[in-house]
Amino acid sequence: MNKQNTAELRINTLPVPTWRHLKMNGCDLTVSYEESPQPLTLASLQHEGLLVSQLDTNTTSQDGSLSSFVQQKSNSSFRVVVEEGRNANSPLKLNYFLDATNPTVIDDLVVDMEPFSCATILQGYRTPIEGKATFHGGNLKAHVGSGASLTVIQLRFLNEGTTDLGYLDITVADGGKLEVVQIAIGSAQSYIGTHVELQGDGAECTVSCMNIVDRQGVTDLNVHIEHRGKRTLSTLVARGALLDEASKLFRGTLDFHQGCSQSKGSEDESSLLLSPKVKNRSIPLILCGEADVEGSHAVSSGKPDQDSLFYLMCRGIEERKARRMLVEAQLEPILGRVPDKKIQSEIRRQLARRLERDEQ
Amino acid sequence: MQAEKTRLEEVDLSRYDFIEHAEPALRLAPGLNEAVVRAISSEKGEPSWMLAHRLKSLETYHEMAMPAWGPNLDELDIGKITLYSRPKTGMNDSWDDVPEGIKDTFERLGIPEAERVSLGGVGAQFDSEVVYHKVKDEVAAQGVVYCDMETALREHEDLVRRYFMKLVPPSDHKYAALHGAIWSGGSFVHVPRDVKVSIPLQSYFRLNAEGAGQFEHTLIILEPGADLHFIEGCSAPKYSVINLHAGCVELFVGKGARLRYSTVENWSKNMMNLNTKRARVEEKGTIEWVSGSFGSHISMLYPSSLLVGEGSHSEFTGITFAGKGQVLDTGSKVIHSAANTTSSINTKSISKNGGHSITRSEVIITKAASHAKSTVSCESLMLDSISRSDTIPAMDIRCEDADIGHEARIGRISEQAIFYLMSRGLSESEAKGLIVRGFAEPIAKELPMEYAVEMNNLISLEMEGSIG
C-alpha cells in the first residue's frame, strides 16, 4: 500500500457570508490520499496547434486553498499556450483513470490563450464502476486573451468511493469568450469551485453545470462570476438530479462591480428530487455595485412535473420510461453544450445506469 | 387621486426629525452590567422569575460572539448606550394625562389623529416606557386584551410566563440575549377564540433620548379562529451619536387564526436597528408580514415564520429604501415543518446616494413538510452607481414533493419608461419619482390607506435631491 497523506482545506467559500446555522458559507475539509505514480506523460499530450509543456510551480503557501494544495502535491502539471491568432481545430484531451494502481490524481493545468486564439480543452476523470477509494484534486488556471475563445469541458464519471475536488480560476480579457461545461455523475463527495473574472470590456462567459448525485453522495458547488469590464455578459445554468440519500449544495454568485456598465448576467438553477431522502440546498447571490446592469436568477426544485408524467403515460409510455424522459429533458440544456456526440452518448449511458438502478 | 398626490408633495421632514427636550424621571448610566439589569427589574417590581430570566440572558450575552456575517457593527459600543430611560410620567389611558412635551411629540407624529380615524386601540412608547395605552370599548367588549407588557406581567402573569421569549430564546443571537436582559416596554395582545378584530391595533415607538437604546417586547397571542391586524410604527430624531433599537416581537397564531403584522419604520439615520421578529403558526393559521424599512444607519431585520401546523401559511411583503450612510440588511425566513404549508416572500429594495441594501432570505423545508410550496421573489432597483444592492437568498429543501421557486432581478430605471413619461409632459424628476412609487406600489397596496400614504411620503422624502 502506498503512503497515506492528509490535508486540511478551506474551499468553496461564499463571497459574502450569511447566517452560520445554514452551513453554506464554505467547507472545511480533511482529505486523505495515497501517493500515486504520474498519471499522464507529456509525450501523450502532444497536440498540433498547442504548445504543451511541463509546469513547474514552486509555491509554499499554506493558505488552505485547493489551488495551493494542488500546486504543491500535483502528480500531473502542464502548461498550455495557444499562440496569438491560432485556432486549434481539435480539443486537447486530458483523460485520467483512477483505480487501484493509480488511486490519486492531483492535476494542475495552466492555460494561456493569447489574443484571438481559439481552443477546446477536455478533462475527463473516470473510475471503474466499483472499486477502491480514489482521490482527485484538480486546479485549472487560465487566461483568455483579447478576442480569444476557450471552451473547457470537464467530465467526472466517478464511483461511490471517490473524493473529487476541483477548482477553476479563469480571467477573460476584452472581447474574450469562455465556455465551461462541467458534468459530474457519481462520487462519494465532490467539491467543485469555479471563479470567472470578466475583466475586459465585452468579455463573455457561459458556465453550465450538470450534477447527478446518488447513494449517499455529497456534492458542493461554488460558481462565482465577477463582472468588471463594461458590456460583459454571463450565463450560468445548472441542472441536477438527486437520488437515494444524496445531498447537494449549489452556490452561484453574479457579482457586478462598479464600472461594469451595460453588463448582463443571468443564473438559472433547477434540481429534480427523485427520492424522499435527498437534501437540496441552494444559495444564488446577486452582488451589485453598478446601476447600469441587468442581473437575474431563478431557482426551482421539486419532483418531475406530475402533469407531464401523466401526459406521457396517457400516450402509452410506461411510468419508468416517462420518468426517465423527463429527467433527460431536464438535463438537455447542458447535454446540448457538449459538442462531441460520442461524449454525449457516454453521458447518456452513465445517466441511464444511475436511473435504472434507482428504478430497481 | 389628485388630492392624494397633493399630500405627497406637502411632506415635511421635520415631522420625524425633531427633538423633544423632556427630562427623564430616571436615566441609568450608560453601559451594561448586572447592576443595570437588577435596577431595571427593580424599577418595574417584577416577579423573581423575570429577574432570573434577565440575569441568565445577560450571561448568554457575554458568552455569545458578535455576528460573523452582515453589516459591520464596530460603531456600536454598548458601554456608551443608555439602556434605560424612564420618562416623567406613568402609563396613561387618557391623552389629557400625558405630559405636554410627550403629548406634543405624538401629536406631531399624528398618533391621536390615527387613533380617532382608523384604529381600534393604540399604544405609545416614549424611550423605555409605554406612556399611553387605550383600546376602544367595542374591542375591549370582545374580550380582547391590549395593554403594555408591564401591565400584562402583573395582570396576566401566567400567559406571559408561558409565551415570553419562547419563540425567540435569548440564545438565538447576541442581541436577542441583550434584549432578554434589559427589555422594557412594548405591547401585549390576547385575542380570544373566534374573535375577529375588525379595526387595527397600533403601537408606536419613539426613541427620543440621545445615545439611548429601546428594547420593547411585543407579545401577541391569537387563540384559534381569531383575526387581527396589528400595526407598528417607529421613529426617532437624529443625533450625532449611535442609538440602539433591539426590540423583540413574538407572535403566536392559533389554529385557523389570521394575523397581519404591518410595520412602517422610519428610524433616524444614527440608529442601529437590530430587531427580532418571529411568528409561530398552527394548523391552517396565517401570518402576513407587511414591512416598510426606510430609516436607521444599520438595520438587521428578518421577520421569521415557523409553520408548525398542517396547512399553515406565511406571506412576507417588504420594501427597503437605503440612502446615504445606510446599510439596510433585511429580508425574511420561513421554516416549513408541517404538510401542505405554503409561503411567499416578496421583497423590493431601492438603493441610492451611496446606500447599501441587502436582501437576505431563508426557506427551509423539513422532511415533515410534504406538499409544501414556497415562492421567493426579490426585485432591486439601483438609482446610481455609488450605491450597492445585494441579494442573498438561501433554500434548504429536505422533502422531495415540495415545490420551491425563487427569482430575483436587479436593474435600474428604464430609460425608455422615463422617455415615455417625459413625452407625456412630466419632468424627469417627476417621471423617476412616479416609476419608483410604481415599483413600491405592490407593497403600498397591502397597507391601510393612511400607512400607504405614509410610506409614499417616506419614498418622496428619500427621492428629494437625488434626481433632476
Short mmCIF file of C-alpha atoms in Angstrom, two decimals, chain A residues 4-261:
data_model
loop_
_atom_site.label_atom_id
_atom_site.label_comp_id
_atom_site.label_asym_id
_atom_site.label_seq_id
_atom_site.Cartn_x
_atom_site.Cartn_y
_atom_site.Cartn_z
CA GLN A 4 -1.27 7.80 3.13
CA ASN A 5 -1.35 11.60 3.46
CA THR A 6 -3.90 14.02 4.82
CA ALA A 7 -4.60 17.68 4.12
CA GLU A 8 -6.87 20.27 5.67
CA LEU A 9 -8.57 22.55 3.20
CA ARG A 10 -10.94 25.51 3.25
CA ILE A 11 -12.83 25.57 -0.03
CA ASN A 12 -15.95 26.83 -1.81
CA THR A 13 -16.16 29.96 0.30
CA LEU A 14 -19.18 32.16 -0.35
CA PRO A 15 -18.07 35.67 -1.44
CA VAL A 16 -20.38 37.23 1.17
CA PRO A 17 -21.20 35.15 4.26
CA THR A 18 -24.70 34.65 5.58
CA TRP A 19 -26.30 33.01 8.63
CA ARG A 20 -23.90 30.48 10.09
CA HIS A 21 -26.60 27.97 11.05
CA LEU A 22 -27.25 27.35 7.34
CA LYS A 23 -23.70 25.96 6.97
CA MET A 24 -23.44 27.42 3.47
CA ASN A 25 -20.54 29.86 3.96
CA GLY A 26 -17.82 27.39 2.94
CA CYS A 27 -16.36 23.96 3.64
CA ASP A 28 -13.60 22.92 5.99
CA LEU A 29 -12.40 19.53 4.84
CA THR A 30 -9.84 17.00 5.91
CA VAL A 31 -8.96 14.78 2.97
CA SER A 32 -6.77 11.72 2.80
CA TYR A 33 -4.99 10.44 -0.27
CA GLU A 34 -2.32 7.97 -1.28
CA GLU A 35 0.85 8.80 -3.10
CA SER A 36 0.45 7.74 -6.68
CA PRO A 37 2.54 7.49 -9.87
CA GLN A 38 2.35 10.12 -12.57
CA PRO A 39 -0.94 9.50 -14.42
CA LEU A 40 -0.13 11.26 -17.72
CA THR A 41 3.06 11.89 -19.64
CA LEU A 42 3.94 14.95 -21.61
CA ALA A 43 4.53 12.75 -24.67
CA SER A 44 0.91 11.64 -24.63
CA LEU A 45 -0.29 15.25 -24.83
CA GLN A 46 1.45 16.42 -28.00
CA HIS A 47 -1.11 18.36 -29.95
CA GLU A 48 -0.96 20.09 -33.25
CA GLY A 49 -1.53 23.79 -32.70
CA LEU A 50 -0.97 23.89 -28.94
CA LEU A 51 2.27 24.29 -27.04
CA VAL A 52 2.16 21.89 -24.11
CA SER A 53 4.95 21.85 -21.57
CA GLN A 54 5.65 20.59 -18.09
CA LEU A 55 4.52 23.08 -15.46
CA ASP A 56 6.89 23.85 -12.67
CA THR A 57 5.33 25.58 -9.68
CA ASN A 58 7.17 26.41 -6.53
CA THR A 59 4.56 27.56 -4.06
CA THR A 60 4.92 27.02 -0.35
CA SER A 61 1.67 28.76 0.56
CA GLN A 62 -0.21 27.22 3.46
CA ASP A 63 -3.41 29.21 2.92
CA GLY A 64 -5.56 26.05 2.91
CA SER A 65 -6.86 26.72 -0.59
CA LEU A 66 -7.27 23.90 -3.07
CA SER A 67 -5.09 25.65 -5.65
CA SER A 68 -2.14 25.88 -3.21
CA PHE A 69 -2.61 22.24 -2.25
CA VAL A 70 -2.67 21.13 -5.89
CA GLN A 71 0.36 23.22 -6.79
CA GLN A 72 2.36 21.55 -4.02
CA LYS A 73 1.15 17.97 -4.37
CA SER A 74 0.36 17.59 -8.05
CA ASN A 75 1.44 14.47 -9.92
CA SER A 76 0.29 15.91 -13.25
CA SER A 77 1.27 19.51 -14.10
CA PHE A 78 1.11 21.03 -17.54
CA ARG A 79 1.13 24.41 -19.15
CA VAL A 80 -0.72 25.00 -22.39
CA VAL A 81 -0.12 28.03 -24.59
CA VAL A 82 -2.25 28.80 -27.61
CA GLU A 83 -0.39 31.29 -29.72
CA GLU A 84 -1.92 34.52 -30.97
CA GLY A 85 -4.41 34.00 -33.76
CA ARG A 86 -4.09 30.21 -33.72
CA ASN A 87 -7.24 28.12 -33.93
CA ALA A 88 -6.82 24.58 -32.59
CA ASN A 89 -9.30 22.54 -34.52
CA SER A 90 -9.45 19.50 -32.26
CA PRO A 91 -9.74 19.52 -28.47
CA LEU A 92 -6.79 18.83 -26.20
CA LYS A 93 -7.86 15.77 -24.23
CA LEU A 94 -6.54 15.05 -20.76
CA ASN A 95 -8.13 11.80 -19.65
CA TYR A 96 -7.35 10.43 -16.21
CA PHE A 97 -8.26 6.98 -14.91
CA LEU A 98 -8.32 6.42 -11.18
CA ASP A 99 -8.11 2.83 -9.97
CA ALA A 100 -6.23 0.53 -7.59
CA THR A 101 -2.90 1.07 -9.32
CA ASN A 102 -3.35 4.79 -9.73
CA PRO A 103 -5.61 5.86 -6.86
CA THR A 104 -4.66 9.55 -6.77
CA VAL A 105 -4.72 12.20 -9.44
CA ILE A 106 -3.73 15.72 -8.46
CA ASP A 107 -3.57 17.71 -11.65
CA ASP A 108 -2.52 21.28 -12.16
CA LEU A 109 -3.16 22.89 -15.51
CA VAL A 110 -2.32 26.43 -16.64
CA VAL A 111 -3.76 27.64 -19.92
CA ASP A 112 -2.71 30.83 -21.64
CA MET A 113 -4.90 31.82 -24.56
CA GLU A 114 -3.10 34.54 -26.47
CA PRO A 115 -5.18 37.18 -28.29
CA PHE A 116 -7.56 35.90 -30.96
CA SER A 117 -6.68 32.25 -30.37
CA CYS A 118 -9.26 29.52 -30.04
CA ALA A 119 -9.12 26.13 -28.31
CA THR A 120 -11.13 23.46 -26.52
CA ILE A 121 -9.75 21.55 -23.55
CA LEU A 122 -11.44 18.39 -22.38
CA GLN A 123 -10.59 16.97 -18.98
CA GLY A 124 -12.01 13.55 -18.16
CA TYR A 125 -11.87 11.80 -14.79
CA ARG A 126 -13.12 8.23 -14.69
CA THR A 127 -13.10 5.29 -12.30
CA PRO A 128 -14.30 1.69 -12.60
CA ILE A 129 -17.96 1.27 -11.61
CA GLU A 130 -16.96 -0.35 -8.33
CA GLY A 131 -13.60 -0.40 -6.69
CA LYS A 132 -11.02 1.05 -4.40
CA ALA A 133 -11.41 4.51 -2.86
CA THR A 134 -9.66 7.08 -5.02
CA PHE A 135 -8.86 10.77 -4.78
CA HIS A 136 -8.86 13.56 -7.34
CA GLY A 137 -7.79 17.14 -6.74
CA GLY A 138 -7.63 19.45 -9.73
CA ASN A 139 -6.74 23.04 -10.41
CA LEU A 140 -7.15 24.83 -13.71
CA LYS A 141 -5.94 28.39 -14.06
CA ALA A 142 -6.48 30.11 -17.37
CA HIS A 143 -6.33 33.49 -19.03
CA VAL A 144 -8.38 34.17 -22.13
CA GLY A 145 -6.73 37.00 -24.03
CA SER A 146 -8.38 39.72 -26.09
CA GLY A 147 -10.73 38.29 -28.68
CA ALA A 148 -9.71 34.73 -27.75
CA SER A 149 -12.11 31.87 -27.18
CA LEU A 150 -11.70 28.98 -24.76
CA THR A 151 -14.01 26.05 -24.12
CA VAL A 152 -13.37 23.87 -21.09
CA ILE A 153 -15.29 20.61 -20.76
CA GLN A 154 -14.85 18.64 -17.56
CA LEU A 155 -16.31 15.16 -17.24
CA ARG A 156 -16.44 13.32 -13.94
CA PHE A 157 -17.73 9.75 -14.01
CA LEU A 158 -16.74 8.52 -10.59
CA ASN A 159 -17.69 5.68 -8.33
CA GLU A 160 -19.01 5.92 -4.80
CA GLY A 161 -15.55 5.56 -3.25
CA THR A 162 -14.12 8.68 -4.86
CA THR A 163 -13.40 12.05 -3.34
CA ASP A 164 -13.30 14.69 -6.03
CA LEU A 165 -12.10 18.28 -5.57
CA GLY A 166 -11.80 20.81 -8.36
CA TYR A 167 -11.13 24.50 -8.82
CA LEU A 168 -11.18 26.63 -11.96
CA ASP A 169 -9.90 30.19 -11.92
CA ILE A 170 -10.23 31.94 -15.25
CA THR A 171 -9.85 35.56 -16.33
CA VAL A 172 -11.24 36.88 -19.60
CA ALA A 173 -9.87 39.96 -21.38
CA ASP A 174 -11.56 42.39 -23.82
CA GLY A 175 -13.89 40.59 -26.20
CA GLY A 176 -12.78 37.17 -24.94
CA LYS A 177 -15.22 34.30 -24.76
CA LEU A 178 -15.24 31.47 -22.26
CA GLU A 179 -17.45 28.42 -22.12
CA VAL A 180 -17.25 25.98 -19.21
CA VAL A 181 -19.23 22.74 -19.18
CA GLN A 182 -18.97 20.62 -16.05
CA ILE A 183 -20.65 17.24 -15.95
CA ALA A 184 -20.39 15.19 -12.78
CA ILE A 185 -22.06 11.84 -12.24
CA GLY A 186 -21.44 9.88 -9.06
CA SER A 187 -18.61 10.12 -6.48
CA ALA A 188 -18.74 9.92 -2.71
CA GLN A 189 -18.03 13.58 -2.25
CA SER A 190 -17.46 16.24 -4.82
CA TYR A 191 -16.42 19.84 -4.14
CA ILE A 192 -16.04 21.96 -7.24
CA GLY A 193 -15.37 25.69 -7.33
CA THR A 194 -15.41 27.93 -10.39
CA HIS A 195 -14.25 31.52 -10.39
CA VAL A 196 -14.51 33.60 -13.54
CA GLU A 197 -13.45 37.21 -13.80
CA LEU A 198 -14.74 39.09 -16.82
CA GLN A 199 -12.01 41.72 -16.74
CA GLY A 200 -12.17 43.19 -20.20
CA ASP A 201 -14.88 45.15 -21.96
CA GLY A 202 -17.22 42.89 -23.88
CA ALA A 203 -15.94 39.70 -22.22
CA GLU A 204 -18.42 36.84 -22.10
CA CYS A 205 -18.81 33.54 -20.30
CA THR A 206 -21.23 30.68 -20.10
CA VAL A 207 -20.92 28.21 -17.23
CA SER A 208 -23.06 25.07 -17.41
CA CYS A 209 -23.12 22.50 -14.62
CA MET A 210 -24.83 19.12 -14.59
CA ASN A 211 -24.73 17.02 -11.44
CA ILE A 212 -26.24 13.61 -10.89
CA VAL A 213 -25.77 12.61 -7.28
CA ASP A 214 -26.84 9.24 -5.93
CA ARG A 215 -26.46 6.84 -2.99
CA GLN A 216 -25.08 8.88 -0.09
CA GLY A 217 -23.11 11.19 -2.33
CA VAL A 218 -22.39 14.79 -1.36
CA THR A 219 -21.95 17.48 -4.00
CA ASP A 220 -20.88 21.00 -3.12
CA LEU A 221 -20.57 23.60 -5.87
CA ASN A 222 -19.49 27.21 -5.86
CA VAL A 223 -19.63 29.35 -9.01
CA HIS A 224 -18.57 32.97 -8.69
CA ILE A 225 -18.68 35.18 -11.79
CA GLU A 226 -17.29 38.69 -11.45
CA HIS A 227 -18.22 41.38 -13.95
CA ARG A 228 -15.56 44.08 -14.07
CA GLY A 229 -15.39 45.19 -17.71
CA LYS A 230 -18.12 47.14 -19.47
CA ARG A 231 -20.72 45.28 -21.56
CA THR A 232 -19.75 41.93 -20.09
CA LEU A 233 -22.14 39.05 -20.35
CA SER A 234 -22.54 35.93 -18.21
CA THR A 235 -24.88 32.97 -18.24
CA LEU A 236 -24.90 30.36 -15.51
CA VAL A 237 -27.06 27.28 -15.98
CA ALA A 238 -27.18 24.41 -13.51
CA ARG A 239 -29.24 21.27 -13.82
CA GLY A 240 -29.22 18.36 -11.47
CA ALA A 241 -30.95 15.27 -10.19
CA LEU A 242 -30.68 13.83 -6.70
CA LEU A 243 -31.35 10.17 -5.97
CA ASP A 244 -31.32 7.89 -2.93
CA GLU A 245 -29.90 9.79 0.07
CA ALA A 246 -27.81 12.24 -1.90
CA SER A 247 -27.28 15.85 -0.96
CA LYS A 248 -26.26 18.89 -2.96
CA LEU A 249 -25.37 22.48 -2.18
CA PHE A 250 -25.19 24.93 -5.05
CA ARG A 251 -23.72 28.39 -4.55
CA GLY A 252 -23.97 30.70 -7.55
CA THR A 253 -22.88 34.32 -7.43
CA LEU A 254 -23.21 37.03 -10.05
CA ASP A 255 -21.00 39.87 -8.89
CA PHE A 256 -21.36 43.22 -10.68
CA HIS A 257 -18.55 45.61 -9.77
CA GLN A 258 -18.76 49.37 -10.01
CA GLY A 259 -17.88 50.40 -13.57
CA CYS A 260 -19.18 47.30 -15.37
CA SER A 261 -21.89 49.35 -17.04
#
